[in-house]
PDB file of N, CA and C in Angstrom:
ATOM      1  N   UNK H   1       0.822  -1.189   0.000  1.00 90.00           N
ATOM      2  CA  UNK H   1       0.000   0.000   0.000  1.00 90.00           C
ATOM      3  C   UNK H   1       0.866   1.253   0.000  1.00 90.00           C
ATOM      4  N   UNK H   2       1.961   1.202   0.734  1.00 93.00           N
ATOM      5  CA  UNK H   2       2.866   2.356   0.770  1.00 93.00           C
ATOM      6  C   UNK H   2       3.419   2.661  -0.616  1.00 93.00           C
ATOM      7  N   UNK H   3       3.884   1.616  -1.305  1.00 96.00           N
ATOM      8  CA  UNK H   3       4.469   1.808  -2.633  1.00 96.00           C
ATOM      9  C   UNK H   3       3.459   2.386  -3.620  1.00 96.00           C
ATOM     10  N   UNK H   4       2.210   1.962  -3.524  1.00 95.00           N
ATOM     11  CA  UNK H   4       1.153   2.458  -4.416  1.00 95.00           C
ATOM     12  C   UNK H   4       0.562   3.782  -3.926  1.00 95.00           C
ATOM     13  N   UNK H   5       1.019   4.230  -2.764  1.00 95.00           N
ATOM     14  CA  UNK H   5       0.514   5.467  -2.164  1.00 95.00           C
ATOM     15  C   UNK H   5      -1.003   5.392  -1.920  1.00 95.00           C
ATOM     16  N   UNK H   6      -1.413   4.240  -1.392  1.00 94.00           N
ATOM     17  CA  UNK H   6      -2.820   4.016  -1.056  1.00 94.00           C
ATOM     18  C   UNK H   6      -2.928   3.902   0.451  1.00 94.00           C
ATOM     19  N   UNK H   7      -3.924   4.552   0.995  1.00 95.00           N
ATOM     20  CA  UNK H   7      -4.212   4.447   2.424  1.00 95.00           C
ATOM     21  C   UNK H   7      -5.580   3.782   2.581  1.00 95.00           C
ATOM     22  N   UNK H   8      -5.854   3.179   3.733  1.00 95.00           N
ATOM     23  CA  UNK H   8      -7.120   2.475   3.918  1.00 95.00           C
ATOM     24  C   UNK H   8      -8.358   3.309   3.577  1.00 95.00           C
ATOM     25  N   UNK H   9      -8.317   4.601   3.775  1.00 95.00           N
ATOM     26  CA  UNK H   9      -9.497   5.427   3.464  1.00 95.00           C
ATOM     27  C   UNK H   9      -9.802   5.463   1.968  1.00 95.00           C
ATOM     28  N   UNK H  10      -8.833   5.108   1.126  1.00 96.00           N
ATOM     29  CA  UNK H  10      -9.073   5.042  -0.322  1.00 96.00           C
ATOM     30  C   UNK H  10      -9.867   3.788  -0.717  1.00 96.00           C
ATOM     31  N   UNK H  11      -9.899   2.795   0.145  1.00 96.00           N
ATOM     32  CA  UNK H  11     -10.530   1.518  -0.160  1.00 96.00           C
ATOM     33  C   UNK H  11     -12.009   1.539   0.187  1.00 96.00           C
ATOM     34  N   UNK H  12     -12.824   0.942  -0.691  1.00 97.00           N
ATOM     35  CA  UNK H  12     -14.251   0.828  -0.414  1.00 97.00           C
ATOM     36  C   UNK H  12     -14.595  -0.483   0.270  1.00 97.00           C
ATOM     37  N   UNK H  13     -13.822  -1.534  -0.023  1.00 98.00           N
ATOM     38  CA  UNK H  13     -14.078  -2.864   0.534  1.00 98.00           C
ATOM     39  C   UNK H  13     -12.804  -3.685   0.423  1.00 98.00           C
ATOM     40  N   UNK H  14     -12.799  -4.831   1.095  1.00 97.00           N
ATOM     41  CA  UNK H  14     -11.685  -5.769   1.022  1.00 97.00           C
ATOM     42  C   UNK H  14     -12.186  -7.073   0.412  1.00 97.00           C
ATOM     43  N   UNK H  15     -11.592  -7.492  -0.691  1.00 95.00           N
ATOM     44  CA  UNK H  15     -11.969  -8.747  -1.345  1.00 95.00           C
ATOM     45  C   UNK H  15     -10.934  -9.810  -1.011  1.00 95.00           C
ATOM     46  N   UNK H  16     -11.407 -11.049  -0.901  1.00 94.00           N
ATOM     47  CA  UNK H  16     -10.496 -12.166  -0.634  1.00 94.00           C
ATOM     48  C   UNK H  16     -11.032 -13.435  -1.278  1.00 94.00           C
ATOM     49  N   UNK H  17     -10.146 -14.384  -1.498  1.00 91.00           N
ATOM     50  CA  UNK H  17     -10.537 -15.666  -2.079  1.00 91.00           C
ATOM     51  C   UNK H  17     -11.162 -16.530  -1.003  1.00 91.00           C
ATOM     52  N   UNK H  18     -12.446 -16.822  -1.165  1.00 90.00           N
ATOM     53  CA  UNK H  18     -13.153 -17.660  -0.198  1.00 90.00           C
ATOM     54  C   UNK H  18     -13.006 -19.139  -0.548  1.00 90.00           C
ATOM     55  N   UNK H  19     -12.841 -19.453  -1.815  1.00 83.00           N
ATOM     56  CA  UNK H  19     -12.714 -20.848  -2.239  1.00 83.00           C
ATOM     57  C   UNK H  19     -13.051 -20.958  -3.702  1.00 83.00           C
ATOM     58  N   UNK H  20     -12.989 -22.092  -4.288  1.00 78.00           N
ATOM     59  CA  UNK H  20     -12.445 -23.319  -3.725  1.00 78.00           C
ATOM     60  C   UNK H  20     -10.926 -23.264  -3.661  1.00 78.00           C
ATOM     61  N   UNK H  21     -10.354 -24.170  -2.911  1.00 76.00           N
ATOM     62  CA  UNK H  21      -8.911 -24.236  -2.777  1.00 76.00           C
ATOM     63  C   UNK H  21      -8.516 -25.047  -1.569  1.00 76.00           C
ATOM     64  N   UNK H  22      -7.247 -24.967  -1.231  1.00 79.00           N
ATOM     65  CA  UNK H  22      -6.727 -25.731  -0.100  1.00 79.00           C
ATOM     66  C   UNK H  22      -7.090 -25.025   1.201  1.00 79.00           C
ATOM     67  N   UNK H  23      -7.504 -25.814   2.187  1.00 84.00           N
ATOM     68  CA  UNK H  23      -8.056 -25.284   3.417  1.00 84.00           C
ATOM     69  C   UNK H  23      -7.177 -24.322   4.192  1.00 84.00           C
ATOM     70  N   UNK H  24      -5.919 -24.684   4.422  1.00 90.00           N
ATOM     71  CA  UNK H  24      -5.056 -23.848   5.265  1.00 90.00           C
ATOM     72  C   UNK H  24      -4.824 -22.455   4.676  1.00 90.00           C
ATOM     73  N   UNK H  25      -4.469 -22.329   3.388  1.00 89.00           N
ATOM     74  CA  UNK H  25      -4.298 -20.977   2.838  1.00 89.00           C
ATOM     75  C   UNK H  25      -5.597 -20.171   2.854  1.00 89.00           C
ATOM     76  N   UNK H  26      -6.719 -20.813   2.556  1.00 90.00           N
ATOM     77  CA  UNK H  26      -7.996 -20.096   2.565  1.00 90.00           C
ATOM     78  C   UNK H  26      -8.338 -19.613   3.974  1.00 90.00           C
ATOM     79  N   UNK H  27      -8.087 -20.445   4.961  1.00 93.00           N
ATOM     80  CA  UNK H  27      -8.384 -20.057   6.348  1.00 93.00           C
ATOM     81  C   UNK H  27      -7.501 -18.894   6.788  1.00 93.00           C
ATOM     82  N   UNK H  28      -6.219 -18.932   6.435  1.00 95.00           N
ATOM     83  CA  UNK H  28      -5.323 -17.854   6.870  1.00 95.00           C
ATOM     84  C   UNK H  28      -5.690 -16.529   6.211  1.00 95.00           C
ATOM     85  N   UNK H  29      -6.072 -16.573   4.937  1.00 94.00           N
ATOM     86  CA  UNK H  29      -6.497 -15.347   4.257  1.00 94.00           C
ATOM     87  C   UNK H  29      -7.781 -14.818   4.889  1.00 94.00           C
ATOM     88  N   UNK H  30      -8.678 -15.711   5.264  1.00 95.00           N
ATOM     89  CA  UNK H  30      -9.909 -15.295   5.927  1.00 95.00           C
ATOM     90  C   UNK H  30      -9.646 -14.576   7.240  1.00 95.00           C
ATOM     91  N   UNK H  31      -8.688 -15.067   8.014  1.00 97.00           N
ATOM     92  CA  UNK H  31      -8.326 -14.430   9.276  1.00 97.00           C
ATOM     93  C   UNK H  31      -7.781 -13.025   9.032  1.00 97.00           C
ATOM     94  N   UNK H  32      -6.874 -12.911   8.056  1.00 97.00           N
ATOM     95  CA  UNK H  32      -6.253 -11.611   7.768  1.00 97.00           C
ATOM     96  C   UNK H  32      -7.300 -10.605   7.283  1.00 97.00           C
ATOM     97  N   UNK H  33      -8.181 -11.018   6.364  1.00 97.00           N
ATOM     98  CA  UNK H  33      -9.153 -10.060   5.834  1.00 97.00           C
ATOM     99  C   UNK H  33     -10.134  -9.618   6.922  1.00 97.00           C
ATOM    100  N   UNK H  34     -10.515 -10.533   7.815  1.00 97.00           N
ATOM    101  CA  UNK H  34     -11.422 -10.126   8.904  1.00 97.00           C
ATOM    102  C   UNK H  34     -10.737  -9.145   9.859  1.00 97.00           C
ATOM    103  N   UNK H  35      -9.443  -9.365  10.119  1.00 98.00           N
ATOM    104  CA  UNK H  35      -8.700  -8.451  10.991  1.00 98.00           C
ATOM    105  C   UNK H  35      -8.600  -7.067  10.353  1.00 98.00           C
ATOM    106  N   UNK H  36      -8.211  -7.012   9.059  1.00 97.00           N
ATOM    107  CA  UNK H  36      -8.083  -5.717   8.387  1.00 97.00           C
ATOM    108  C   UNK H  36      -9.430  -5.014   8.272  1.00 97.00           C
ATOM    109  N   UNK H  37     -10.480  -5.766   7.971  1.00 98.00           N
ATOM    110  CA  UNK H  37     -11.812  -5.173   7.862  1.00 98.00           C
ATOM    111  C   UNK H  37     -12.245  -4.556   9.186  1.00 98.00           C
ATOM    112  N   UNK H  38     -11.934  -5.229  10.279  1.00 98.00           N
ATOM    113  CA  UNK H  38     -12.284  -4.685  11.594  1.00 98.00           C
ATOM    114  C   UNK H  38     -11.455  -3.439  11.900  1.00 98.00           C
ATOM    115  N   UNK H  39     -10.161  -3.480  11.594  1.00 97.00           N
ATOM    116  CA  UNK H  39      -9.289  -2.334  11.867  1.00 97.00           C
ATOM    117  C   UNK H  39      -9.679  -1.116  11.033  1.00 97.00           C
ATOM    118  N   UNK H  40      -9.989  -1.369   9.763  1.00 97.00           N
ATOM    119  CA  UNK H  40     -10.239  -0.273   8.823  1.00 97.00           C
ATOM    120  C   UNK H  40     -11.724   0.022   8.627  1.00 97.00           C
ATOM    121  N   UNK H  41     -12.592  -0.758   9.283  1.00 97.00           N
ATOM    122  CA  UNK H  41     -14.047  -0.576   9.178  1.00 97.00           C
ATOM    123  C   UNK H  41     -14.511  -0.620   7.717  1.00 97.00           C
ATOM    124  N   UNK H  42     -14.151  -1.705   7.039  1.00 98.00           N
ATOM    125  CA  UNK H  42     -14.493  -1.909   5.632  1.00 98.00           C
ATOM    126  C   UNK H  42     -15.312  -3.188   5.487  1.00 98.00           C
ATOM    127  N   UNK H  43     -16.239  -3.223   4.524  1.00 98.00           N
ATOM    128  CA  UNK H  43     -16.959  -4.471   4.258  1.00 98.00           C
ATOM    129  C   UNK H  43     -16.040  -5.486   3.572  1.00 98.00           C
ATOM    130  N   UNK H  44     -16.391  -6.741   3.728  1.00 98.00           N
ATOM    131  CA  UNK H  44     -15.640  -7.844   3.125  1.00 98.00           C
ATOM    132  C   UNK H  44     -16.420  -8.407   1.947  1.00 98.00           C
ATOM    133  N   UNK H  45     -15.715  -8.660   0.837  1.00 96.00           N
ATOM    134  CA  UNK H  45     -16.332  -9.234  -0.361  1.00 96.00           C
ATOM    135  C   UNK H  45     -15.654 -10.574  -0.655  1.00 96.00           C
ATOM    136  N   UNK H  46     -16.342 -11.699  -0.402  1.00 95.00           N
ATOM    137  CA  UNK H  46     -15.753 -12.995  -0.726  1.00 95.00           C
ATOM    138  C   UNK H  46     -15.784 -13.223  -2.240  1.00 95.00           C
ATOM    139  N   UNK H  47     -14.709 -13.770  -2.769  1.00 92.00           N
ATOM    140  CA  UNK H  47     -14.591 -13.998  -4.207  1.00 92.00           C
ATOM    141  C   UNK H  47     -14.335 -15.476  -4.461  1.00 92.00           C
ATOM    142  N   UNK H  48     -15.045 -16.039  -5.433  1.00 87.00           N
ATOM    143  CA  UNK H  48     -14.798 -17.414  -5.857  1.00 87.00           C
ATOM    144  C   UNK H  48     -13.537 -17.433  -6.715  1.00 87.00           C
ATOM    145  N   UNK H  49     -12.567 -18.229  -6.328  1.00 83.00           N
ATOM    146  CA  UNK H  49     -11.279 -18.304  -7.003  1.00 83.00           C
ATOM    147  C   UNK H  49     -11.427 -18.620  -8.492  1.00 83.00           C
ATOM    148  N   UNK H  50     -12.246 -19.619  -8.817  1.00 82.00           N
ATOM    149  CA  UNK H  50     -12.437 -20.007 -10.222  1.00 82.00           C
ATOM    150  C   UNK H  50     -13.071 -18.873 -11.022  1.00 82.00           C
ATOM    151  N   UNK H  51     -14.108 -18.280 -10.488  1.00 85.00           N
ATOM    152  CA  UNK H  51     -14.809 -17.206 -11.196  1.00 85.00           C
ATOM    153  C   UNK H  51     -13.879 -16.014 -11.415  1.00 85.00           C
ATOM    154  N   UNK H  52     -13.010 -15.740 -10.462  1.00 88.00           N
ATOM    155  CA  UNK H  52     -12.059 -14.637 -10.637  1.00 88.00           C
ATOM    156  C   UNK H  52     -11.165 -14.884 -11.839  1.00 88.00           C
ATOM    157  N   UNK H  53     -10.677 -16.113 -11.996  1.00 86.00           N
ATOM    158  CA  UNK H  53      -9.857 -16.444 -13.167  1.00 86.00           C
ATOM    159  C   UNK H  53     -10.656 -16.300 -14.461  1.00 86.00           C
ATOM    160  N   UNK H  54     -11.886 -16.763 -14.455  1.00 88.00           N
ATOM    161  CA  UNK H  54     -12.725 -16.676 -15.656  1.00 88.00           C
ATOM    162  C   UNK H  54     -12.995 -15.220 -16.013  1.00 88.00           C
ATOM    163  N   UNK H  55     -13.329 -14.406 -15.026  1.00 89.00           N
ATOM    164  CA  UNK H  55     -13.624 -12.994 -15.290  1.00 89.00           C
ATOM    165  C   UNK H  55     -12.396 -12.264 -15.827  1.00 89.00           C
ATOM    166  N   UNK H  56     -11.219 -12.599 -15.309  1.00 90.00           N
ATOM    167  CA  UNK H  56      -9.999 -11.984 -15.838  1.00 90.00           C
ATOM    168  C   UNK H  56      -9.799 -12.387 -17.299  1.00 90.00           C
ATOM    169  N   UNK H  57     -10.050 -13.652 -17.613  1.00 90.00           N
ATOM    170  CA  UNK H  57      -9.943 -14.122 -18.994  1.00 90.00           C
ATOM    171  C   UNK H  57     -10.949 -13.451 -19.904  1.00 90.00           C
ATOM    172  N   UNK H  58     -12.166 -13.275 -19.423  1.00 88.00           N
ATOM    173  CA  UNK H  58     -13.185 -12.574 -20.224  1.00 88.00           C
ATOM    174  C   UNK H  58     -12.764 -11.143 -20.501  1.00 88.00           C
ATOM    175  N   UNK H  59     -12.212 -10.484 -19.486  1.00 92.00           N
ATOM    176  CA  UNK H  59     -11.776  -9.103 -19.630  1.00 92.00           C
ATOM    177  C   UNK H  59     -10.658  -8.990 -20.673  1.00 92.00           C
ATOM    178  N   UNK H  60      -9.683  -9.890 -20.601  1.00 94.00           N
ATOM    179  CA  UNK H  60      -8.528  -9.841 -21.500  1.00 94.00           C
ATOM    180  C   UNK H  60      -8.912 -10.212 -22.932  1.00 94.00           C
ATOM    181  N   UNK H  61      -9.795 -11.212 -23.092  1.00 93.00           N
ATOM    182  CA  UNK H  61     -10.117 -11.713 -24.437  1.00 93.00           C
ATOM    183  C   UNK H  61     -11.357 -11.080 -25.059  1.00 93.00           C
ATOM    184  N   UNK H  62     -12.207 -10.479 -24.246  1.00 92.00           N
ATOM    185  CA  UNK H  62     -13.458  -9.935 -24.764  1.00 92.00           C
ATOM    186  C   UNK H  62     -14.537 -10.992 -24.948  1.00 92.00           C
ATOM    187  N   UNK H  63     -14.315 -12.217 -24.451  1.00 87.00           N
ATOM    188  CA  UNK H  63     -15.312 -13.289 -24.562  1.00 87.00           C
ATOM    189  C   UNK H  63     -16.572 -12.891 -23.796  1.00 87.00           C
ATOM    190  N   UNK H  64     -17.725 -13.171 -24.374  1.00 83.00           N
ATOM    191  CA  UNK H  64     -18.974 -12.801 -23.709  1.00 83.00           C
ATOM    192  C   UNK H  64     -19.701 -13.997 -23.106  1.00 83.00           C
ATOM    193  N   UNK H  65     -19.480 -15.188 -23.631  1.00 83.00           N
ATOM    194  CA  UNK H  65     -20.215 -16.360 -23.166  1.00 83.00           C
ATOM    195  C   UNK H  65     -19.310 -17.591 -23.192  1.00 83.00           C
ATOM    196  N   UNK H  66     -18.258 -17.595 -22.372  1.00 86.00           N
ATOM    197  CA  UNK H  66     -17.300 -18.701 -22.459  1.00 86.00           C
ATOM    198  C   UNK H  66     -17.792 -19.989 -21.804  1.00 86.00           C
ATOM    199  N   UNK H  67     -17.340 -21.102 -22.335  1.00 90.00           N
ATOM    200  CA  UNK H  67     -17.403 -22.396 -21.650  1.00 90.00           C
ATOM    201  C   UNK H  67     -15.956 -22.694 -21.297  1.00 90.00           C
ATOM    202  N   UNK H  68     -15.707 -22.965 -20.029  1.00 90.00           N
ATOM    203  CA  UNK H  68     -14.343 -23.018 -19.529  1.00 90.00           C
ATOM    204  C   UNK H  68     -14.036 -24.387 -18.936  1.00 90.00           C
ATOM    205  N   UNK H  69     -12.867 -24.907 -19.283  1.00 91.00           N
ATOM    206  CA  UNK H  69     -12.322 -26.053 -18.565  1.00 91.00           C
ATOM    207  C   UNK H  69     -11.300 -25.474 -17.597  1.00 91.00           C
ATOM    208  N   UNK H  70     -11.661 -25.418 -16.340  1.00 86.00           N
ATOM    209  CA  UNK H  70     -10.812 -24.835 -15.302  1.00 86.00           C
ATOM    210  C   UNK H  70     -10.031 -25.969 -14.651  1.00 86.00           C
ATOM    211  N   UNK H  71      -8.711 -25.930 -14.788  1.00 85.00           N
ATOM    212  CA  UNK H  71      -7.860 -26.974 -14.232  1.00 85.00           C
ATOM    213  C   UNK H  71      -6.922 -26.337 -13.221  1.00 85.00           C
ATOM    214  N   UNK H  72      -6.989 -26.802 -12.006  1.00 78.00           N
ATOM    215  CA  UNK H  72      -6.194 -26.247 -10.920  1.00 78.00           C
ATOM    216  C   UNK H  72      -5.532 -27.396 -10.166  1.00 78.00           C
ATOM    217  N   UNK H  73      -4.630 -27.059  -9.262  1.00 73.00           N
ATOM    218  CA  UNK H  73      -4.002 -28.089  -8.451  1.00 73.00           C
ATOM    219  C   UNK H  73      -4.961 -28.761  -7.498  1.00 73.00           C
ATOM    220  N   UNK H  74      -6.053 -28.100  -7.174  1.00 71.00           N
ATOM    221  CA  UNK H  74      -6.992 -28.641  -6.193  1.00 71.00           C
ATOM    222  C   UNK H  74      -8.320 -29.091  -6.759  1.00 71.00           C
ATOM    223  N   UNK H  75      -8.641 -28.685  -7.979  1.00 76.00           N
ATOM    224  CA  UNK H  75      -9.926 -29.075  -8.553  1.00 76.00           C
ATOM    225  C   UNK H  75      -9.929 -28.854 -10.069  1.00 76.00           C
ATOM    226  N   UNK H  76     -10.843 -29.540 -10.734  1.00 84.00           N
ATOM    227  CA  UNK H  76     -11.040 -29.386 -12.174  1.00 84.00           C
ATOM    228  C   UNK H  76     -12.539 -29.227 -12.390  1.00 84.00           C
ATOM    229  N   UNK H  77     -12.929 -28.231 -13.203  1.00 86.00           N
ATOM    230  CA  UNK H  77     -14.355 -27.971 -13.411  1.00 86.00           C
ATOM    231  C   UNK H  77     -14.637 -27.589 -14.860  1.00 86.00           C
ATOM    232  N   UNK H  78     -15.815 -27.967 -15.340  1.00 92.00           N
ATOM    233  CA  UNK H  78     -16.353 -27.440 -16.583  1.00 92.00           C
ATOM    234  C   UNK H  78     -17.402 -26.416 -16.166  1.00 92.00           C
ATOM    235  N   UNK H  79     -17.174 -25.157 -16.561  1.00 91.00           N
ATOM    236  CA  UNK H  79     -18.003 -24.051 -16.087  1.00 91.00           C
ATOM    237  C   UNK H  79     -18.509 -23.251 -17.281  1.00 91.00           C
ATOM    238  N   UNK H  80     -19.761 -22.825 -17.221  1.00 90.00           N
ATOM    239  CA  UNK H  80     -20.321 -21.950 -18.252  1.00 90.00           C
ATOM    240  C   UNK H  80     -21.247 -20.940 -17.597  1.00 90.00           C
ATOM    241  N   UNK H  81     -21.469 -19.840 -18.294  1.00 82.00           N
ATOM    242  CA  UNK H  81     -22.370 -18.794 -17.818  1.00 82.00           C
ATOM    243  C   UNK H  81     -23.757 -19.101 -18.346  1.00 82.00           C
ATOM    244  N   UNK H  82     -24.729 -19.208 -17.454  1.00 80.00           N
ATOM    245  CA  UNK H  82     -26.085 -19.556 -17.854  1.00 80.00           C
ATOM    246  C   UNK H  82     -27.071 -18.914 -16.893  1.00 80.00           C
ATOM    247  N   UNK H  83     -28.083 -18.244 -17.432  1.00 81.00           N
ATOM    248  CA  UNK H  83     -29.129 -17.618 -16.617  1.00 81.00           C
ATOM    249  C   UNK H  83     -28.545 -16.677 -15.548  1.00 81.00           C
ATOM    250  N   UNK H  84     -27.657 -15.786 -16.003  1.00 80.00           N
ATOM    251  CA  UNK H  84     -27.082 -14.735 -15.159  1.00 80.00           C
ATOM    252  C   UNK H  84     -26.182 -15.229 -14.020  1.00 80.00           C
ATOM    253  N   UNK H  85     -25.620 -16.401 -14.159  1.00 86.00           N
ATOM    254  CA  UNK H  85     -24.668 -16.887 -13.157  1.00 86.00           C
ATOM    255  C   UNK H  85     -23.806 -17.981 -13.748  1.00 86.00           C
ATOM    256  N   UNK H  86     -22.682 -18.224 -13.116  1.00 88.00           N
ATOM    257  CA  UNK H  86     -21.827 -19.325 -13.541  1.00 88.00           C
ATOM    258  C   UNK H  86     -22.378 -20.625 -13.001  1.00 88.00           C
ATOM    259  N   UNK H  87     -22.336 -21.637 -13.825  1.00 89.00           N
ATOM    260  CA  UNK H  87     -22.831 -22.960 -13.435  1.00 89.00           C
ATOM    261  C   UNK H  87     -21.728 -23.983 -13.671  1.00 89.00           C
ATOM    262  N   UNK H  88     -21.601 -24.898 -12.739  1.00 88.00           N
ATOM    263  CA  UNK H  88     -20.624 -25.977 -12.858  1.00 88.00           C
ATOM    264  C   UNK H  88     -21.351 -27.174 -13.448  1.00 88.00           C
ATOM    265  N   UNK H  89     -20.848 -27.638 -14.609  1.00 90.00           N
ATOM    266  CA  UNK H  89     -21.484 -28.757 -15.293  1.00 90.00           C
ATOM    267  C   UNK H  89     -20.780 -30.086 -15.012  1.00 90.00           C
ATOM    268  N   UNK H  90     -19.642 -30.037 -14.377  1.00 90.00           N
ATOM    269  CA  UNK H  90     -18.916 -31.242 -13.963  1.00 90.00           C
ATOM    270  C   UNK H  90     -17.685 -30.814 -13.212  1.00 90.00           C
ATOM    271  N   UNK H  91     -17.280 -31.642 -12.236  1.00 86.00           N
ATOM    272  CA  UNK H  91     -16.107 -31.268 -11.458  1.00 86.00           C
ATOM    273  C   UNK H  91     -15.496 -32.457 -10.755  1.00 86.00           C
ATOM    274  N   UNK H  92     -14.225 -32.267 -10.409  1.00 85.00           N
ATOM    275  CA  UNK H  92     -13.539 -33.150  -9.468  1.00 85.00           C
ATOM    276  C   UNK H  92     -12.975 -32.256  -8.390  1.00 85.00           C
ATOM    277  N   UNK H  93     -12.944 -32.725  -7.187  1.00 75.00           N
ATOM    278  CA  UNK H  93     -12.278 -32.019  -6.101  1.00 75.00           C
ATOM    279  C   UNK H  93     -11.125 -32.932  -5.688  1.00 75.00           C
ATOM    280  N   UNK H  94      -9.924 -32.523  -6.085  1.00 71.00           N
ATOM    281  CA  UNK H  94      -8.738 -33.334  -5.848  1.00 71.00           C
ATOM    282  C   UNK H  94      -8.185 -33.052  -4.458  1.00 71.00           C
ATOM    283  N   UNK H  95      -7.482 -33.984  -3.934  1.00 65.00           N
ATOM    284  CA  UNK H  95      -6.808 -33.798  -2.657  1.00 65.00           C
ATOM    285  C   UNK H  95      -5.389 -33.328  -2.969  1.00 65.00           C
ATOM    286  N   UNK H  96      -5.113 -32.078  -2.625  1.00 58.00           N
ATOM    287  CA  UNK H  96      -3.793 -31.499  -2.938  1.00 58.00           C
ATOM    288  C   UNK H  96      -2.897 -31.565  -1.725  1.00 58.00           C
TER     289      UNK H  96
END
């Protein structure tokens, strides 16, 4: 924040990865975001890790209606946008 010259009052909310993913990293991030939100009096916005990757890809490519094969170290999913939300059409939850 110092390097970017941003102070907490510039922030409207704090976003964090809620899941899916490995339990220990997700839990530690949850603890940190709750602490910062309490200190800075900011709302918390949970973000789905997979959807964040898809949205970044849509932004970069200009895709409007992607069907995605999301492959991660912890899970694999076939995801598409349908009826105003992302839907999982198949998945595995791997033990990482």
